[in-house]
């Protein structure tokens, strides 16, 4: 049974190092195994289920919400944002030096795909770890990024990742566990966070009954990371989208509104002549470095 050099992963049950075992027999699947014998097989779709215990009570994105996000992102509408995230990550890659990136709340994996394609041009020794609590999302992510360790886990629990093992953590519209991100990043690592800015998708939000973006988001972001991270830089990315009714419905449904709105009702609401087909997406990419003292 060949096993690769140990990836920077830790057993969610006992904290020991996990080793990757790739079996070659027909029908056999890879697994990650710790020294105490805890073993986690890859699902048929390629991700590892490292969810243990009860975890956080959480309304996971449904298969339909994930499908809407997949369709929308796959059409490339947010590609300028993905490129800007990838620029922020690339700034930390040194030619010929091993590089580890962790995408927390990876969703369908579209942003990580763009990042990995860019990083590959600079370093050929790249380890990618993608975390999400939604198995529907991870199925898509594992297909798009088969070279990554796609892990089902709860970011509010200790992450199944070794200390100081990661060069860059990316968090794109996903929850932020500052203490755990600080633990897994090495001292010169970076945290790259994407958040929406006030006015993001405003014309769509008004029609679809989506939540408006609060003005205080920046302050809240800094506050949520205080004691673990210091803000280093910001970059705003604005994207003017021209969308068909179907694309508008996907965009509305892939966000938090998808949890409480019906897809067909949403599509009907957005398919009226007076609905503007131009929608503005307003993002901020903030780069943080580890620093500050936990309060
Ligand atoms: C709005 S989506 C963003 C997905 C992706 N980053 C993107 O921008 O397309 C938020 C993601 O965070 C994941 N998520 C939410 N809470 C989580 C938790 N406690 N642990 C792990 N993932 C979580 C969701 O399943 C979802 O895929
Ligand atoms: Zn173990």
mmCIF file of C-alpha atoms and ligand atoms in Angstrom:
data_model
loop_
_atom_site.group_PDB
_atom_site.id
_atom_site.type_symbol
_atom_site.label_atom_id
_atom_site.label_comp_id
_atom_site.label_asym_id
_atom_site.label_seq_id
_atom_site.Cartn_x
_atom_site.Cartn_y
_atom_site.Cartn_z
ATOM 1 C CA UNK A 1 0.000 0.000 0.000
ATOM 2 C CA UNK A 2 1.924 3.070 -1.157
ATOM 3 C CA UNK A 3 1.483 6.151 0.959
ATOM 4 C CA UNK A 4 2.594 9.624 0.006
ATOM 5 C CA UNK A 5 4.629 11.900 2.261
ATOM 6 C CA UNK A 6 2.369 13.148 4.998
ATOM 7 C CA UNK A 7 0.157 16.091 4.037
ATOM 8 C CA UNK A 8 -0.188 18.800 6.729
ATOM 9 C CA UNK A 9 -3.403 17.256 8.020
ATOM 10 C CA UNK A 10 -4.362 16.253 11.551
ATOM 11 C CA UNK A 11 -6.780 13.600 12.750
ATOM 12 C CA UNK A 12 -10.018 15.248 13.880
ATOM 13 C CA UNK A 13 -10.375 12.623 16.630
ATOM 14 C CA UNK A 14 -6.918 12.548 18.246
ATOM 15 C CA UNK A 15 -4.862 15.302 16.590
ATOM 16 C CA UNK A 16 -2.144 12.967 15.283
ATOM 17 C CA UNK A 17 -0.717 13.431 11.815
ATOM 18 C CA UNK A 18 -2.767 11.966 8.965
ATOM 19 C CA UNK A 19 -1.035 9.991 6.216
ATOM 20 C CA UNK A 20 -2.480 9.552 2.751
ATOM 21 C CA UNK A 21 -2.939 5.987 1.530
ATOM 22 C CA UNK A 22 -3.681 5.535 -2.139
ATOM 23 C CA UNK A 23 -4.709 2.008 -3.003
ATOM 24 C CA UNK A 24 -4.367 0.764 -6.522
ATOM 25 C CA UNK A 25 -6.894 -2.104 -6.472
ATOM 26 C CA UNK A 26 -10.095 -1.826 -8.468
ATOM 27 C CA UNK A 27 -12.874 -0.055 -6.599
ATOM 28 C CA UNK A 28 -10.562 0.953 -3.770
ATOM 29 C CA UNK A 29 -10.511 4.538 -2.638
ATOM 30 C CA UNK A 30 -7.783 6.613 -1.056
ATOM 31 C CA UNK A 31 -7.954 7.185 2.683
ATOM 32 C CA UNK A 32 -6.234 9.291 5.287
ATOM 33 C CA UNK A 33 -5.128 7.421 8.390
ATOM 34 C CA UNK A 34 -3.571 8.517 11.692
ATOM 35 C CA UNK A 35 -1.050 6.704 13.893
ATOM 36 C CA UNK A 36 -3.828 5.596 16.246
ATOM 37 C CA UNK A 37 -5.635 3.849 13.386
ATOM 38 C CA UNK A 38 -8.438 6.346 12.820
ATOM 39 C CA UNK A 39 -9.173 6.066 9.135
ATOM 40 C CA UNK A 40 -11.231 8.275 6.831
ATOM 41 C CA UNK A 41 -11.991 7.004 3.327
ATOM 42 C CA UNK A 42 -12.488 9.361 0.429
ATOM 43 C CA UNK A 43 -16.128 9.518 -0.601
ATOM 44 C CA UNK A 44 -16.939 8.249 -4.081
ATOM 45 C CA UNK A 45 -16.968 11.902 -5.171
ATOM 46 C CA UNK A 46 -13.415 12.388 -3.910
ATOM 47 C CA UNK A 47 -13.727 14.408 -0.692
ATOM 48 C CA UNK A 48 -12.907 13.240 2.841
ATOM 49 C CA UNK A 49 -15.524 13.449 5.547
ATOM 50 C CA UNK A 50 -13.695 14.673 8.663
ATOM 51 C CA UNK A 51 -16.851 15.846 10.431
ATOM 52 C CA UNK A 52 -16.857 14.371 13.909
ATOM 53 C CA UNK A 53 -19.161 14.888 16.868
ATOM 54 C CA UNK A 54 -22.289 16.953 16.709
ATOM 55 C CA UNK A 55 -20.681 20.099 15.322
ATOM 56 C CA UNK A 56 -22.317 23.477 15.039
ATOM 57 C CA UNK A 57 -26.041 23.573 14.395
ATOM 58 C CA UNK A 58 -25.991 24.839 10.863
ATOM 59 C CA UNK A 59 -28.279 25.197 7.890
ATOM 60 C CA UNK A 60 -26.051 23.843 5.130
ATOM 61 C CA UNK A 61 -26.506 25.119 1.599
ATOM 62 C CA UNK A 62 -28.951 22.873 -0.254
ATOM 63 C CA UNK A 63 -28.094 20.988 -3.439
ATOM 64 C CA UNK A 64 -30.171 23.536 -5.396
ATOM 65 C CA UNK A 65 -28.320 26.501 -3.881
ATOM 66 C CA UNK A 66 -24.993 24.869 -4.664
ATOM 67 C CA UNK A 67 -26.165 24.149 -8.235
ATOM 68 C CA UNK A 68 -27.161 27.816 -8.657
ATOM 69 C CA UNK A 69 -23.724 28.923 -7.388
ATOM 70 C CA UNK A 70 -21.997 26.436 -9.667
ATOM 71 C CA UNK A 71 -23.891 27.647 -12.756
ATOM 72 C CA UNK A 72 -23.289 31.295 -11.965
ATOM 73 C CA UNK A 73 -19.577 30.980 -11.175
ATOM 74 C CA UNK A 74 -18.959 28.542 -14.018
ATOM 75 C CA UNK A 75 -20.267 31.146 -16.478
ATOM 76 C CA UNK A 76 -17.338 33.339 -15.350
ATOM 77 C CA UNK A 77 -19.351 36.314 -14.061
ATOM 78 C CA UNK A 78 -17.103 36.730 -11.020
ATOM 79 C CA UNK A 79 -13.878 35.890 -12.819
ATOM 80 C CA UNK A 80 -12.387 39.385 -12.215
ATOM 81 C CA UNK A 81 -12.795 38.760 -8.491
ATOM 82 C CA UNK A 82 -11.185 35.323 -8.755
ATOM 83 C CA UNK A 83 -8.265 36.882 -10.646
ATOM 84 C CA UNK A 84 -7.844 39.561 -7.981
ATOM 85 C CA UNK A 85 -7.877 36.931 -5.205
ATOM 86 C CA UNK A 86 -5.356 34.949 -7.157
ATOM 87 C CA UNK A 87 -3.110 38.069 -7.444
ATOM 88 C CA UNK A 88 -3.199 38.429 -3.650
ATOM 89 C CA UNK A 89 -2.199 34.788 -3.229
ATOM 90 C CA UNK A 90 0.461 34.918 -5.955
ATOM 91 C CA UNK A 91 2.184 37.775 -4.141
ATOM 92 C CA UNK A 92 3.156 35.227 -1.455
ATOM 93 C CA UNK A 93 4.482 32.488 -3.772
ATOM 94 C CA UNK A 94 8.259 32.180 -4.232
ATOM 95 C CA UNK A 95 9.561 30.386 -7.353
ATOM 96 C CA UNK A 96 10.733 26.874 -6.616
ATOM 97 C CA UNK A 97 9.523 27.000 -2.993
ATOM 98 C CA UNK A 98 6.793 24.703 -1.655
ATOM 99 C CA UNK A 99 3.509 26.516 -1.151
ATOM 100 C CA UNK A 100 0.393 25.578 0.799
ATOM 101 C CA UNK A 101 -2.963 27.295 0.349
ATOM 102 C CA UNK A 102 -6.123 26.654 2.355
ATOM 103 C CA UNK A 103 -9.532 27.781 1.053
ATOM 104 C CA UNK A 104 -11.978 27.863 3.941
ATOM 105 C CA UNK A 105 -15.656 27.596 2.961
ATOM 106 C CA UNK A 106 -14.561 26.645 -0.549
ATOM 107 C CA UNK A 107 -18.098 26.098 -1.866
ATOM 108 C CA UNK A 108 -17.942 24.800 -5.425
ATOM 109 C CA UNK A 109 -14.169 25.407 -5.520
ATOM 110 C CA UNK A 110 -14.235 27.916 -8.384
ATOM 111 C CA UNK A 111 -11.986 30.483 -6.691
ATOM 112 C CA UNK A 112 -9.457 27.857 -5.626
ATOM 113 C CA UNK A 113 -9.322 26.568 -9.214
ATOM 114 C CA UNK A 114 -8.263 29.989 -10.512
ATOM 115 C CA UNK A 115 -5.759 30.383 -7.661
ATOM 116 C CA UNK A 116 -4.204 26.961 -8.286
ATOM 117 C CA UNK A 117 -3.857 27.549 -12.024
ATOM 118 C CA UNK A 118 -2.026 30.807 -11.306
ATOM 119 C CA UNK A 119 0.203 29.424 -8.530
ATOM 120 C CA UNK A 120 1.237 26.436 -10.667
ATOM 121 C CA UNK A 121 2.975 28.848 -13.016
ATOM 122 C CA UNK A 122 5.364 29.839 -10.224
ATOM 123 C CA UNK A 123 5.795 26.835 -7.925
ATOM 124 C CA UNK A 124 5.421 23.191 -8.881
ATOM 125 C CA UNK A 125 5.218 22.058 -5.259
ATOM 126 C CA UNK A 126 1.755 23.202 -4.229
ATOM 127 C CA UNK A 127 -0.477 21.694 -1.546
ATOM 128 C CA UNK A 128 -4.118 22.770 -1.549
ATOM 129 C CA UNK A 129 -6.621 22.193 1.230
ATOM 130 C CA UNK A 130 -10.297 23.048 0.776
ATOM 131 C CA UNK A 131 -12.767 23.018 3.663
ATOM 132 C CA UNK A 132 -16.541 23.122 3.667
ATOM 133 C CA UNK A 133 -19.373 21.806 5.789
ATOM 134 C CA UNK A 134 -21.648 21.152 2.802
ATOM 135 C CA UNK A 135 -21.195 17.816 1.096
ATOM 136 C CA UNK A 136 -23.125 19.087 -1.924
ATOM 137 C CA UNK A 137 -20.511 21.810 -2.302
ATOM 138 C CA UNK A 138 -17.592 19.446 -1.740
ATOM 139 C CA UNK A 139 -18.776 17.053 -4.426
ATOM 140 C CA UNK A 140 -18.487 19.893 -6.923
ATOM 141 C CA UNK A 141 -15.218 21.159 -5.440
ATOM 142 C CA UNK A 142 -13.589 17.719 -5.522
ATOM 143 C CA UNK A 143 -14.471 17.376 -9.198
ATOM 144 C CA UNK A 144 -13.109 20.817 -10.055
ATOM 145 C CA UNK A 145 -9.975 20.572 -7.880
ATOM 146 C CA UNK A 146 -9.031 16.887 -7.707
ATOM 147 C CA UNK A 147 -5.471 17.775 -6.678
ATOM 148 C CA UNK A 148 -6.695 19.450 -3.456
ATOM 149 C CA UNK A 149 -7.526 17.782 -0.158
ATOM 150 C CA UNK A 150 -11.264 18.510 -0.093
ATOM 151 C CA UNK A 151 -12.359 18.080 3.517
ATOM 152 C CA UNK A 152 -15.832 18.122 5.046
ATOM 153 C CA UNK A 153 -15.424 19.826 8.398
ATOM 154 C CA UNK A 154 -16.875 22.567 10.554
ATOM 155 C CA UNK A 155 -14.676 25.678 10.654
ATOM 156 C CA UNK A 156 -15.993 26.447 14.144
ATOM 157 C CA UNK A 157 -14.262 23.301 15.404
ATOM 158 C CA UNK A 158 -10.466 22.812 15.542
ATOM 159 C CA UNK A 159 -9.390 22.562 11.892
ATOM 160 C CA UNK A 160 -7.897 19.205 10.808
ATOM 161 C CA UNK A 161 -4.751 21.029 9.713
ATOM 162 C CA UNK A 162 -1.251 21.155 11.254
ATOM 163 C CA UNK A 163 0.086 24.230 13.040
ATOM 164 C CA UNK A 164 2.030 26.805 11.030
ATOM 165 C CA UNK A 165 1.644 24.667 7.895
ATOM 166 C CA UNK A 166 -0.178 27.080 5.590
ATOM 167 C CA UNK A 167 1.161 30.036 3.567
ATOM 168 C CA UNK A 168 -2.166 31.625 2.626
ATOM 169 C CA UNK A 169 -5.721 31.109 3.898
ATOM 170 C CA UNK A 170 -8.457 32.403 1.582
ATOM 171 C CA UNK A 171 -11.977 33.021 2.902
ATOM 172 C CA UNK A 172 -14.498 34.131 0.316
ATOM 173 C CA UNK A 173 -17.942 34.979 1.737
ATOM 174 C CA UNK A 174 -17.495 32.284 4.353
ATOM 175 C CA UNK A 175 -17.193 32.101 8.159
ATOM 176 C CA UNK A 176 -13.925 33.178 9.795
ATOM 177 C CA UNK A 177 -12.456 31.343 12.762
ATOM 178 C CA UNK A 178 -9.647 33.793 13.579
ATOM 179 C CA UNK A 179 -7.961 31.644 16.249
ATOM 180 C CA UNK A 180 -7.807 28.576 14.035
ATOM 181 C CA UNK A 181 -6.670 30.502 10.948
ATOM 182 C CA UNK A 182 -3.883 32.026 13.069
ATOM 183 C CA UNK A 183 -2.883 28.588 14.354
ATOM 184 C CA UNK A 184 -2.582 26.940 10.926
ATOM 185 C CA UNK A 185 -0.841 29.883 9.226
ATOM 186 C CA UNK A 186 2.901 30.179 9.581
ATOM 187 C CA UNK A 187 4.207 33.380 11.147
ATOM 188 C CA UNK A 188 4.752 35.070 7.784
ATOM 189 C CA UNK A 189 1.531 33.736 6.228
ATOM 190 C CA UNK A 190 -1.438 35.800 5.056
ATOM 191 C CA UNK A 191 -5.199 35.678 5.435
ATOM 192 C CA UNK A 192 -7.091 36.868 2.340
ATOM 193 C CA UNK A 193 -10.727 37.728 3.023
ATOM 194 C CA UNK A 194 -13.382 38.690 0.470
ATOM 195 C CA UNK A 195 -16.483 40.542 1.651
ATOM 196 C CA UNK A 196 -19.267 42.384 -0.175
ATOM 197 C CA UNK A 197 -19.385 46.200 0.127
ATOM 198 C CA UNK A 198 -22.477 48.320 0.813
ATOM 199 C CA UNK A 199 -24.501 48.505 -2.405
ATOM 200 C CA UNK A 200 -23.446 45.013 -3.527
ATOM 201 C CA UNK A 201 -26.179 43.624 -5.824
ATOM 202 C CA UNK A 202 -28.450 46.421 -4.576
ATOM 203 C CA UNK A 203 -30.849 46.456 -7.542
ATOM 204 C CA UNK A 204 -31.298 42.695 -7.310
ATOM 205 C CA UNK A 205 -31.561 42.696 -3.526
ATOM 206 C CA UNK A 206 -34.406 45.177 -3.569
ATOM 207 C CA UNK A 207 -36.446 42.983 -5.950
ATOM 208 C CA UNK A 208 -35.616 39.610 -4.499
ATOM 209 C CA UNK A 209 -35.940 40.440 -0.812
ATOM 210 C CA UNK A 210 -32.268 39.737 -0.146
ATOM 211 C CA UNK A 211 -30.528 41.140 2.903
ATOM 212 C CA UNK A 212 -28.810 44.478 2.366
ATOM 213 C CA UNK A 213 -25.083 44.750 3.147
ATOM 214 C CA UNK A 214 -24.541 46.730 6.322
ATOM 215 C CA UNK A 215 -22.307 49.803 6.333
ATOM 216 C CA UNK A 216 -20.443 48.521 9.367
ATOM 217 C CA UNK A 217 -19.101 45.404 7.642
ATOM 218 C CA UNK A 218 -15.496 46.601 7.563
ATOM 219 C CA UNK A 219 -15.447 47.400 11.243
ATOM 220 C CA UNK A 220 -17.064 44.056 11.993
ATOM 221 C CA UNK A 221 -14.502 42.210 9.891
ATOM 222 C CA UNK A 222 -11.560 43.850 11.673
ATOM 223 C CA UNK A 223 -13.243 43.266 15.038
ATOM 224 C CA UNK A 224 -13.821 39.574 14.339
ATOM 225 C CA UNK A 225 -10.099 39.099 13.608
ATOM 226 C CA UNK A 226 -8.713 41.453 16.258
ATOM 227 C CA UNK A 227 -6.119 39.943 18.549
ATOM 228 C CA UNK A 228 -5.044 37.464 15.882
ATOM 229 C CA UNK A 229 -4.596 39.495 12.688
ATOM 230 C CA UNK A 230 -3.576 42.957 11.594
ATOM 231 C CA UNK A 231 -4.927 44.461 8.395
ATOM 232 C CA UNK A 232 -2.261 44.914 5.738
ATOM 233 C CA UNK A 233 -4.019 46.056 2.564
ATOM 234 C CA UNK A 234 -7.352 46.287 0.805
ATOM 235 C CA UNK A 235 -8.386 46.196 -2.833
ATOM 236 C CA UNK A 236 -11.873 46.877 -4.151
ATOM 237 C CA UNK A 237 -13.226 44.981 -7.142
ATOM 238 C CA UNK A 238 -16.378 46.216 -8.886
ATOM 239 C CA UNK A 239 -18.069 44.092 -11.539
ATOM 240 C CA UNK A 240 -20.898 45.350 -13.737
ATOM 241 C CA UNK A 241 -22.991 42.367 -14.730
ATOM 242 C CA UNK A 242 -25.545 42.107 -17.542
ATOM 243 C CA UNK A 243 -27.706 39.167 -16.581
ATOM 244 C CA UNK A 244 -30.515 37.125 -18.049
ATOM 245 C CA UNK A 245 -33.524 36.408 -15.806
ATOM 246 C CA UNK A 246 -32.205 32.912 -15.175
ATOM 247 C CA UNK A 247 -28.775 34.209 -14.182
ATOM 248 C CA UNK A 248 -30.352 36.770 -11.872
ATOM 249 C CA UNK A 249 -32.333 34.029 -10.193
ATOM 250 C CA UNK A 250 -29.194 31.905 -9.770
ATOM 251 C CA UNK A 251 -27.356 34.869 -8.277
ATOM 252 C CA UNK A 252 -30.127 35.586 -5.786
ATOM 253 C CA UNK A 253 -30.638 31.937 -4.923
ATOM 254 C CA UNK A 254 -26.959 31.072 -4.366
ATOM 255 C CA UNK A 255 -26.692 33.474 -1.411
ATOM 256 C CA UNK A 256 -28.317 33.474 2.024
ATOM 257 C CA UNK A 257 -31.704 34.251 0.401
ATOM 258 C CA UNK A 258 -31.676 30.698 -0.950
ATOM 259 C CA UNK A 259 -32.297 29.418 2.572
ATOM 260 C CA UNK A 260 -35.659 31.114 2.881
ATOM 261 C CA UNK A 261 -36.891 31.790 -0.672
ATOM 262 C CA UNK A 262 -38.346 29.398 -3.184
ATOM 263 C CA UNK A 263 -36.346 29.202 -6.445
ATOM 264 C CA UNK A 264 -39.409 29.408 -8.739
ATOM 265 C CA UNK A 265 -40.999 32.261 -6.788
ATOM 266 C CA UNK A 266 -37.682 34.084 -6.926
ATOM 267 C CA UNK A 267 -37.354 33.555 -10.683
ATOM 268 C CA UNK A 268 -40.910 34.863 -11.198
ATOM 269 C CA UNK A 269 -40.188 37.959 -9.081
ATOM 270 C CA UNK A 270 -37.073 38.753 -11.070
ATOM 271 C CA UNK A 271 -38.535 38.067 -14.482
ATOM 272 C CA UNK A 272 -40.557 41.270 -14.730
ATOM 273 C CA UNK A 273 -39.938 43.853 -17.479
ATOM 274 C CA UNK A 274 -38.983 46.576 -15.024
ATOM 275 C CA UNK A 275 -36.270 44.478 -13.409
ATOM 276 C CA UNK A 276 -32.971 46.020 -14.442
ATOM 277 C CA UNK A 277 -30.733 43.465 -16.084
ATOM 278 C CA UNK A 278 -27.665 45.373 -15.022
ATOM 279 C CA UNK A 279 -26.458 44.445 -11.579
ATOM 280 C CA UNK A 280 -23.406 45.789 -9.806
ATOM 281 C CA UNK A 281 -21.293 43.505 -7.658
ATOM 282 C CA UNK A 282 -19.060 45.357 -5.189
ATOM 283 C CA UNK A 283 -16.349 43.448 -3.351
ATOM 284 C CA UNK A 284 -13.459 44.163 -1.023
ATOM 285 C CA UNK A 285 -10.411 41.945 -0.732
ATOM 286 C CA UNK A 286 -8.622 42.491 2.566
ATOM 287 C CA UNK A 287 -5.224 40.971 3.306
ATOM 288 C CA UNK A 288 -4.294 40.363 6.945
ATOM 289 C CA UNK A 289 -1.039 39.242 8.516
ATOM 290 C CA UNK A 290 -0.836 37.409 11.812
ATOM 291 C CA UNK A 291 -0.354 39.796 14.715
ATOM 292 C CA UNK A 292 -1.865 41.329 17.794
ATOM 293 C CA UNK A 293 -2.438 39.646 21.086
ATOM 294 C CA UNK A 294 -5.467 37.428 21.722
ATOM 295 C CA UNK A 295 -7.676 39.412 24.114
HETATM 296 C C1 LIG B 1 -21.640 31.948 0.543
HETATM 297 S S1 LIG B 1 -20.814 30.399 0.385
HETATM 298 C C2 LIG B 1 -19.276 30.829 -0.410
HETATM 299 C C3 LIG B 1 -18.625 29.665 -1.107
HETATM 300 C C4 LIG B 1 -17.380 30.024 -1.939
HETATM 301 N N1 LIG B 1 -16.301 30.546 -1.127
HETATM 302 C C5 LIG B 1 -17.775 31.013 -3.019
HETATM 303 O O1 LIG B 1 -17.546 32.193 -2.827
HETATM 304 O O2 LIG B 1 -18.327 30.578 -4.026
HETATM 305 C C6 LIG B 1 -20.317 30.011 2.045
HETATM 306 C C7 LIG B 1 -19.707 28.638 2.164
HETATM 307 O O3 LIG B 1 -19.282 28.441 3.519
HETATM 308 C C8 LIG B 1 -19.645 27.145 3.923
HETATM 309 N N2 LIG B 1 -19.796 27.135 5.385
HETATM 310 C C9 LIG B 1 -20.715 27.796 6.104
HETATM 311 N N3 LIG B 1 -20.560 27.520 7.427
HETATM 312 C C10 LIG B 1 -19.527 26.643 7.524
HETATM 313 C C11 LIG B 1 -18.908 25.995 8.622
HETATM 314 N N4 LIG B 1 -19.328 26.162 9.871
HETATM 315 N N5 LIG B 1 -17.866 25.184 8.353
HETATM 316 C C12 LIG B 1 -17.439 24.987 7.075
HETATM 317 N N6 LIG B 1 -17.993 25.589 6.002
HETATM 318 C C13 LIG B 1 -19.033 26.401 6.222
HETATM 319 C C14 LIG B 1 -20.957 26.889 3.189
HETATM 320 O O4 LIG B 1 -21.263 25.516 3.077
HETATM 321 C C15 LIG B 1 -20.704 27.544 1.839
HETATM 322 O O5 LIG B 1 -20.148 26.651 0.898
HETATM 323 ZN ZN1 LIG B 2 -6.584 9.733 15.216
#
